[in-house]
Coordinates of N, CA and C in Angstrom, one line a residue:
M1 N -0.5 -10.0 2.1 CA -0.5 -10.9 3.5 C -1.2 -12.3 3.0
G2 N -1.5 -12.4 1.7 CA -1.7 -13.4 1.2 C -0.7 -14.5 0.7
H3 N -1.4 -15.6 0.2 CA 0.1 -16.2 -0.2 C 0.7 -16.1 -1.8
R4 N 1.7 -16.1 -2.1 CA 2.2 -15.5 -3.3 C 2.6 -16.6 -4.3
E5 N 1.6 -17.2 -5.1 CA 1.8 -18.2 -6.0 C 3.1 -17.6 -7.3
T6 N 3.5 -16.7 -7.5 CA 4.2 -15.9 -8.5 C 5.5 -15.6 -7.8
D7 N 6.0 -15.8 -6.5 CA 7.1 -15.2 -5.7 C 8.1 -16.4 -5.9
A8 N 9.2 -15.8 -6.6 CA 10.2 -17.0 -6.7 C 10.8 -17.5 -5.2
A9 N 11.0 -17.1 -4.3 CA 11.5 -17.8 -3.1 C 10.4 -18.9 -3.3
H10 N 9.3 -18.8 -3.0 CA 8.4 -19.7 -2.7 C 8.2 -21.0 -4.0
A11 N 8.3 -20.3 -5.1 CA 8.4 -21.3 -6.1 C 9.9 -22.6 -6.1
Q12 N 10.8 -21.9 -5.7 CA 11.9 -22.6 -5.5 C 11.8 -23.9 -4.4
H13 N 10.6 -24.0 -3.9 CA 10.5 -25.2 -3.2 C 9.7 -25.9 -3.7
R14 N 8.9 -25.8 -4.9 CA 8.1 -26.8 -5.4 C 9.1 -27.6 -6.3
P15 N 8.8 -28.8 -6.4 CA 9.3 -30.0 -7.3 C 9.2 -29.4 -8.8
Q16 N 10.4 -29.2 -9.2 CA 10.8 -28.5 -10.6 C 10.1 -27.3 -10.9
G17 N 9.6 -26.2 -10.0 CA 8.9 -25.2 -10.3 C 7.4 -25.3 -10.2
V18 N 6.7 -26.7 -10.1 CA 5.4 -27.0 -10.7 C 4.7 -26.8 -9.3
A19 N 3.1 -26.2 -9.6 CA 2.6 -26.3 -8.1 C 2.2 -27.8 -7.8
A20 N 2.3 -27.8 -6.6 CA 1.7 -29.4 -6.0 C 0.4 -28.9 -5.3
I21 N -0.4 -30.2 -5.4 CA -1.9 -30.1 -5.0 C -1.6 -31.2 -3.6
P22 N -1.5 -31.2 -2.5 CA -1.9 -29.9 -1.6 C -0.6 -29.2 -1.7
D23 N -0.4 -27.9 -1.6 CA 0.4 -27.0 -1.7 C 1.0 -26.5 -0.5
V24 N 1.7 -27.7 0.4 CA 1.9 -27.8 2.0 C 2.7 -26.4 2.0
P25 N 4.0 -26.1 1.3 CA 4.9 -25.3 2.1 C 4.0 -23.5 2.1
N26 N 3.4 -23.2 0.8 CA 2.4 -22.2 0.7 C 1.5 -22.1 1.7
W27 N 0.5 -23.3 2.0 CA -0.4 -23.1 2.7 C 0.0 -22.8 4.2
A28 N 1.1 -23.5 4.4 CA 1.9 -23.6 5.9 C 2.6 -22.1 6.2
W29 N 3.1 -21.4 5.2 CA 3.1 -20.1 5.3 C 2.3 -18.9 5.4
H30 N 1.3 -19.0 4.9 CA 0.0 -18.4 5.0 C -0.6 -18.7 6.3
E31 N -1.0 -20.0 6.9 CA -1.6 -20.2 7.8 C -0.8 -19.7 9.1
Y32 N 0.6 -19.8 9.1 CA 1.2 -19.3 10.0 C 1.3 -18.0 10.2
G33 N 1.4 -17.1 9.0 CA 1.4 -15.7 9.5 C 0.0 -15.3 9.7
M34 N -1.1 -16.0 9.5 CA -2.2 -15.2 9.9 C -2.5 -15.6 11.5
R35 N -2.1 -17.1 11.8 CA -2.5 -17.2 12.9 C -1.1 -17.1 14.3
V36 N -0.2 -16.8 13.6 CA 0.9 -16.4 14.7 C 1.9 -15.3 13.9
G37 N 2.3 -15.8 13.0 CA 3.3 -14.6 12.5 C 3.1 -13.0 12.5
F38 N 2.0 -12.6 12.1 CA 1.6 -11.2 12.4 C 1.0 -10.7 13.5
W39 N 0.5 -11.9 14.8 CA 1.0 -10.9 16.1 C 2.0 -10.7 16.7
R40 N 2.9 -11.7 16.3 CA 4.2 -11.6 16.6 C 5.2 -10.2 16.3
L41 N 4.9 -10.1 14.9 CA 5.2 -8.9 14.2 C 4.6 -7.6 14.8
L42 N 3.7 -7.7 15.1 CA 2.6 -6.6 15.5 C 3.0 -6.6 17.1
D43 N 3.4 -7.2 17.8 CA 3.6 -6.9 19.2 C 5.0 -6.5 19.3
S44 N 6.0 -6.9 18.4 CA 7.2 -6.4 18.3 C 7.5 -5.2 17.9
L45 N 6.6 -4.5 16.8 CA 6.8 -3.2 16.5 C 5.8 -2.2 17.5
T46 N 4.9 -2.9 17.9 CA 4.3 -1.7 19.1 C 4.8 -1.5 20.3
K47 N 6.1 -2.7 20.7 CA 6.8 -2.3 21.4 C 7.7 -1.2 21.4
R48 N 8.0 -1.3 20.2 CA 9.0 -0.4 19.7 C 8.7 1.1 19.1
R49 N 6.9 1.2 19.4 CA 6.2 2.2 18.8 C 6.6 2.8 17.4
L50 N 6.7 1.6 16.6 CA 7.0 1.6 15.2 C 5.7 1.4 14.4
R51 N 4.9 2.0 13.5 CA 3.9 1.8 12.5 C 4.5 1.5 11.2
A52 N 3.8 0.3 10.7 CA 4.2 -0.1 9.4 C 3.1 -0.1 8.5
T53 N 3.5 -0.2 7.1 CA 2.6 -0.3 5.9 C 2.6 -1.7 5.7
A54 N 1.5 -1.9 5.4 CA 1.0 -3.8 5.1 C 0.3 -3.5 3.6
A55 N 1.1 -4.4 2.6 CA 0.3 -4.5 1.4 C -0.7 -5.6 1.4
V56 N -2.1 -5.4 1.5 CA -3.0 -5.9 1.7 C -4.2 -6.4 0.8
N57 N -4.1 -7.6 0.3 CA -5.5 -8.1 -0.3 C -6.5 -7.3 0.3
A58 N -7.3 -6.6 -0.3 CA -8.4 -6.0 0.2 C -9.3 -6.6 0.8
N59 N -9.4 -8.5 0.3 CA -10.7 -9.5 0.9 C -9.9 -9.8 2.1
V60 N -8.8 -9.2 2.6 CA -8.3 -9.6 4.1 C -9.0 -8.9 5.3
C61 N -9.9 -7.9 4.6 CA -10.6 -7.2 5.6 C -12.0 -7.7 6.0
R62 N -12.2 -8.9 5.1 CA -13.5 -9.6 5.6 C -12.9 -11.3 6.1
T63 N -12.2 -11.5 5.2 CA -11.6 -12.9 5.7 C -11.1 -13.2 6.7
Y64 N -10.3 -12.1 7.2 CA -8.9 -12.2 8.4 C -9.3 -10.8 9.2
E65 N -10.9 -10.5 9.3 CA -10.9 -9.2 9.9 C -10.3 -9.0 11.4
P66 N -10.1 -9.6 12.2 CA -9.2 -9.4 13.4 C -7.9 -8.9 12.9
V67 N -7.4 -9.4 11.7 CA -5.9 -8.9 11.6 C -5.8 -7.7 11.0
A68 N -6.8 -7.3 10.2 CA -6.9 -6.1 9.4 C -7.4 -4.9 10.4
R69 N -8.4 -5.3 11.4 CA -8.5 -4.4 12.6 C -7.3 -4.3 13.2
A70 N -6.6 -5.1 14.1 CA -5.4 -4.9 14.4 C -4.4 -3.8 13.9
M71 N -4.5 -4.1 12.6 CA -3.3 -3.3 11.9 C -3.8 -2.0 11.7
V72 N -5.3 -1.4 11.5 CA -5.8 -0.4 11.6 C -5.7 0.7 12.8
E73 N -5.6 -0.2 13.9 CA -5.8 0.1 15.4 C -4.3 0.3 15.7
A74 N -3.5 -0.1 15.2 CA -2.0 0.5 15.4 C -1.3 1.4 14.7
G75 N -2.1 1.7 14.0 CA -2.3 3.1 13.2 C -1.3 2.6 11.7
W76 N -1.4 1.3 11.4 CA -0.5 1.2 10.2 C -1.2 1.6 8.9
E77 N -0.4 1.8 7.9 CA -1.2 2.1 6.7 C -1.3 1.0 5.9
L78 N -2.4 0.8 5.1 CA -2.6 -0.1 4.8 C -2.8 0.3 3.3
A79 N -1.7 -0.6 2.4 CA -1.5 -0.3 0.9 C -2.3 -1.6 0.0
G80 N -2.6 -1.1 -0.8 CA -3.5 -1.8 -2.0 C -2.6 -3.1 -2.5
H81 N -3.1 -4.1 -2.6 CA -2.4 -5.4 -2.9 C -3.4 -6.2 -3.8
G82 N -4.0 -5.7 -4.6 CA -5.5 -6.4 -5.1 C -6.3 -6.5 -4.3
V83 N -7.4 -7.4 -4.8 CA -8.7 -7.9 -3.9 C -8.2 -9.1 -3.7
I84 N -7.9 -9.9 -4.3 CA -7.4 -11.2 -3.8 C -6.0 -11.5 -4.3
Q85 N -5.5 -12.6 -4.0 CA -3.7 -13.0 -4.7 C -3.9 -13.2 -6.4
A86 N -4.2 -12.3 -7.5 CA -4.3 -12.6 -8.5 C -3.5 -11.2 -9.3
S87 N -2.0 -12.0 -9.8 CA -1.4 -10.8 -10.5 C -2.1 -10.2 -11.6
M88 N -1.8 -8.7 -11.7 CA -2.8 -7.7 -12.6 C -2.8 -8.2 -14.1
H89 N -1.9 -9.0 -14.8 CA -2.1 -9.5 -16.2 C -2.9 -10.4 -16.3
A90 N -3.3 -11.1 -15.4 CA -4.5 -12.2 -15.4 C -5.7 -11.8 -14.8
V91 N -5.9 -10.2 -14.4 CA -7.1 -10.0 -14.1 C -7.8 -9.6 -15.3
P92 N -9.0 -9.7 -15.5 CA -10.0 -9.4 -17.0 C -9.9 -7.9 -16.8
D93 N -10.3 -7.2 -15.8 CA -11.0 -6.0 -15.5 C -9.9 -5.5 -14.3
Q94 N -8.9 -4.9 -14.8 CA -7.7 -4.3 -13.9 C -8.2 -3.0 -13.5
R95 N -9.0 -2.1 -14.2 CA -9.4 -0.9 -13.4 C -10.1 -1.2 -12.5
G96 N -11.4 -2.1 -12.7 CA -12.4 -2.4 -11.7 C -11.7 -3.3 -10.3
A97 N -10.5 -3.9 -10.7 CA -9.9 -4.6 -9.6 C -9.2 -3.8 -8.7
I98 N -8.5 -2.4 -9.1 CA -8.0 -1.3 -8.6 C -9.1 -0.5 -7.9
R99 N -9.9 -0.5 -8.6 CA -11.0 0.6 -7.9 C -11.9 -0.3 -6.7
T100 N -11.9 -1.3 -6.7 CA -12.6 -2.5 -5.8 C -11.7 -2.5 -4.6
T101 N -10.4 -2.5 -5.0 CA -9.2 -2.8 -4.0 C -9.4 -1.5 -3.0
M102 N -9.4 -0.2 -3.7 CA -9.4 1.0 -2.8 C -10.5 1.3 -2.3
Q103 N -11.9 1.2 -2.8 CA -13.0 1.4 -2.3 C -13.0 0.1 -0.8
M104 N -12.9 -1.1 -0.9 CA -13.0 -1.9 0.2 C -12.1 -1.4 1.1
L105 N -10.4 -0.9 0.9 CA -9.8 -0.3 2.2 C -10.4 0.9 2.5
H106 N -11.1 1.6 1.6 CA -11.4 2.6 2.3 C -12.6 2.5 3.1
D107 N -13.3 1.7 2.9 CA -14.7 1.6 3.5 C -14.4 0.7 4.8
F108 N -13.2 -0.1 4.9 CA -12.8 -0.7 6.4 C -11.9 0.4 6.9
T109 N -11.1 1.3 6.9 CA -9.9 2.1 7.4 C -10.6 3.6 7.5
G110 N -11.9 3.8 6.8 CA -12.2 5.5 6.5 C -11.2 6.5 6.2
K111 N -10.3 5.7 5.4 CA -9.3 6.7 4.8 C -9.2 5.9 3.1
K112 N -8.7 6.8 2.3 CA -8.1 6.0 0.9 C -6.8 5.7 1.0
P113 N -6.5 4.5 0.7 CA -5.0 3.9 0.6 C -4.3 5.0 -0.4
K114 N -2.9 5.2 -0.1 CA -2.3 6.0 -1.0 C -1.3 5.2 -1.7
G115 N -0.8 4.1 -1.3 CA 0.0 3.1 -2.0 C -0.4 1.8 -2.7
W116 N 0.5 1.0 -3.3 CA -0.1 0.1 -4.3 C 1.3 -0.9 -4.2
L117 N 1.1 -2.4 -4.1 CA 1.9 -2.9 -4.0 C 1.3 -4.4 -5.0
G118 N 1.4 -4.4 -6.3 CA 1.0 -5.6 -6.8 C 1.0 -6.5 -6.7
P119 N -0.3 -7.6 -6.5 CA 0.1 -8.9 -6.2 C 1.4 -9.6 -7.0
G120 N 2.1 -10.2 -6.5 CA 3.2 -11.1 -7.4 C 4.1 -9.7 -7.9
L121 N 4.2 -8.4 -7.7 CA 5.0 -7.3 -8.3 C 4.4 -7.5 -10.0
A122 N 3.5 -8.0 -10.3 CA 3.1 -7.9 -11.8 C 2.1 -6.7 -12.2
E123 N 2.4 -6.4 -13.3 CA 2.0 -5.1 -13.8 C 1.6 -5.5 -15.6
T124 N 0.8 -5.0 -16.0 CA 0.6 -4.5 -17.6 C 1.1 -3.3 -17.9
W125 N 1.0 -2.7 -19.4 CA 1.6 -1.7 -19.6 C 0.6 -0.4 -19.4
E126 N -0.4 -0.7 -18.5 CA -1.2 0.3 -18.5 C -1.6 0.3 -16.8
T127 N -1.0 -0.5 -15.9 CA -1.3 -0.5 -14.6 C -0.9 0.5 -14.0
L128 N 0.4 1.1 -14.6 CA 0.8 2.6 -13.8 C -0.1 3.6 -14.1
D129 N -0.9 3.7 -14.9 CA -1.6 4.9 -15.7 C -3.2 4.5 -14.9
L130 N -3.4 3.4 -14.7 CA -4.9 3.1 -14.0 C -4.3 3.7 -12.6
L131 N -3.5 3.1 -11.9 CA -3.3 3.3 -10.6 C -3.2 4.9 -10.0
A132 N -2.4 5.5 -11.1 CA -2.6 7.0 -11.1 C -4.0 7.4 -11.1
E133 N -4.7 7.2 -12.2 CA -5.9 7.5 -12.5 C -6.9 7.4 -11.4
E134 N -6.7 6.6 -10.5 CA -7.5 5.9 -9.8 C -7.3 6.6 -8.3
G135 N -6.0 7.3 -8.4 CA -6.0 8.2 -7.1 C -4.9 7.6 -6.3
F136 N -3.8 6.5 -6.8 CA -2.9 6.3 -5.9 C -2.1 7.3 -6.0
E137 N -1.2 7.1 -5.2 CA 0.3 8.0 -5.2 C 1.8 7.7 -5.1
Y138 N 1.4 6.3 -4.8 CA 3.0 5.4 -5.0 C 2.9 4.2 -5.2
V139 N 3.8 3.6 -6.1 CA 3.5 2.1 -6.1 C 5.2 1.5 -5.9
A140 N 5.0 0.4 -5.5 CA 6.2 -0.3 -4.7 C 6.4 -1.6 -5.7
D141 N 5.8 -1.7 -6.8 CA 6.1 -2.6 -7.9 C 7.8 -3.0 -8.5
W142 N 8.2 -1.3 -8.5 CA 9.6 -1.3 -9.1 C 10.7 -1.8 -8.3
V143 N 11.4 -2.5 -8.6 CA 12.6 -3.3 -7.5 C 13.9 -2.6 -8.4
C144 N 13.9 -1.6 -9.0 CA 15.3 -1.1 -10.0 C 16.1 -0.1 -9.1
D145 N 15.5 0.4 -7.8 CA 16.2 1.3 -7.3 C 16.1 1.4 -5.7
D146 N 17.1 1.9 -5.0 CA 16.9 2.0 -3.6 C 16.5 3.3 -3.1
Q147 N 15.9 4.3 -4.2 CA 15.5 5.5 -3.6 C 14.3 5.7 -4.1
P148 N 13.3 6.4 -3.7 CA 12.1 6.7 -4.2 C 12.5 7.6 -5.9
F149 N 11.6 7.3 -6.9 CA 11.7 8.2 -8.1 C 10.3 8.4 -8.8
A150 N 10.2 9.3 -9.5 CA 8.9 9.8 -9.9 C 8.8 9.2 -11.2
L151 N 7.6 8.5 -11.8 CA 7.2 7.8 -12.8 C 6.4 8.7 -13.6
K152 N 6.3 8.8 -14.9 CA 5.3 9.7 -15.7 C 4.0 8.9 -16.1
T153 N 3.0 9.2 -15.9 CA 1.6 8.6 -16.3 C 0.8 9.3 -17.1
R154 N -0.2 8.8 -17.6 CA -1.3 9.9 -18.4 C -1.8 10.7 -17.0
A155 N -2.0 10.1 -16.2 CA -2.9 11.1 -15.3 C -1.5 12.1 -14.2
G156 N -0.4 12.1 -14.6 CA 0.5 12.7 -13.7 C 1.4 11.9 -13.3
R157 N 1.9 12.4 -11.8 CA 3.3 11.7 -11.2 C 2.6 10.6 -10.3
L158 N 3.3 9.5 -10.5 CA 3.0 8.4 -9.6 C 4.8 8.3 -8.7
V159 N 5.0 8.1 -7.7 CA 6.4 7.9 -6.7 C 6.4 6.4 -7.0
S160 N 7.5 5.8 -7.5 CA 7.9 4.2 -6.9 C 8.8 4.5 -5.6
V161 N 8.2 3.5 -4.8 CA 8.9 3.5 -3.4 C 9.5 2.1 -3.6
P162 N 10.6 2.1 -3.0 CA 11.5 0.8 -3.3 C 10.9 -0.3 -2.3
Y163 N 10.9 -1.5 -3.3 CA 10.5 -2.6 -2.5 C 11.6 -3.6 -2.9
T164 N 12.7 -4.2 -2.0 CA 13.7 -5.1 -2.0 C 13.1 -6.2 -1.8
T165 N 13.5 -7.0 -3.1 CA 13.4 -8.6 -3.0 C 14.7 -9.3 -3.2
S166 N 15.0 -10.5 -3.0 CA 16.3 -11.2 -3.5 C 16.7 -11.3 -4.4
S167 N 15.8 -11.3 -5.3 CA 16.2 -11.2 -6.8 C 16.3 -10.1 -7.4
A168 N 16.2 -9.1 -6.9 CA 16.7 -7.3 -7.2 C 18.3 -7.2 -6.8
I169 N 18.7 -8.3 -6.3 CA 20.1 -8.0 -5.9 C 21.0 -8.4 -6.9
C170 N 21.9 -7.7 -7.3 CA 22.5 -7.6 -8.5 C 23.5 -8.7 -8.2
R171 N 24.3 -9.5 -9.5 CA 24.6 -10.7 -9.5 C 26.1 -10.4 -10.2

């Protein structure tokens, strides 16, 4: 639910791929999403009695509490998406960020999150091991299949749940 600096779809709107200040397109998408887009999506899904899984930067529970509360009240699952929008390869204490994400979402929802979608779909070589060791059951970073499949980690199995992006389409 945060703005995605590393998202290729957003990057194409930047001149020569360079971040602009102010970053009007990314800020506008973010602002629209929290002010209008989320509420329209919630209404549409609620009318159809559908629940969703939302990949949430855990800090959203503090900074956009009405949005996070509405998701929980609608019975949505909140999947971990980092504490803030920062790619895992750039986080100095990856395990700490994963633990903090899990704890913040647990404190807010009363349930341990089961899933993880890394900010920017970024990982390091140890991300999957850390996610499994910290109790996550599935990860949606891998865009290489249209069916769930098992991933082996130091702590056992982690399930890859498909996440489709336009960049994952074979050309």
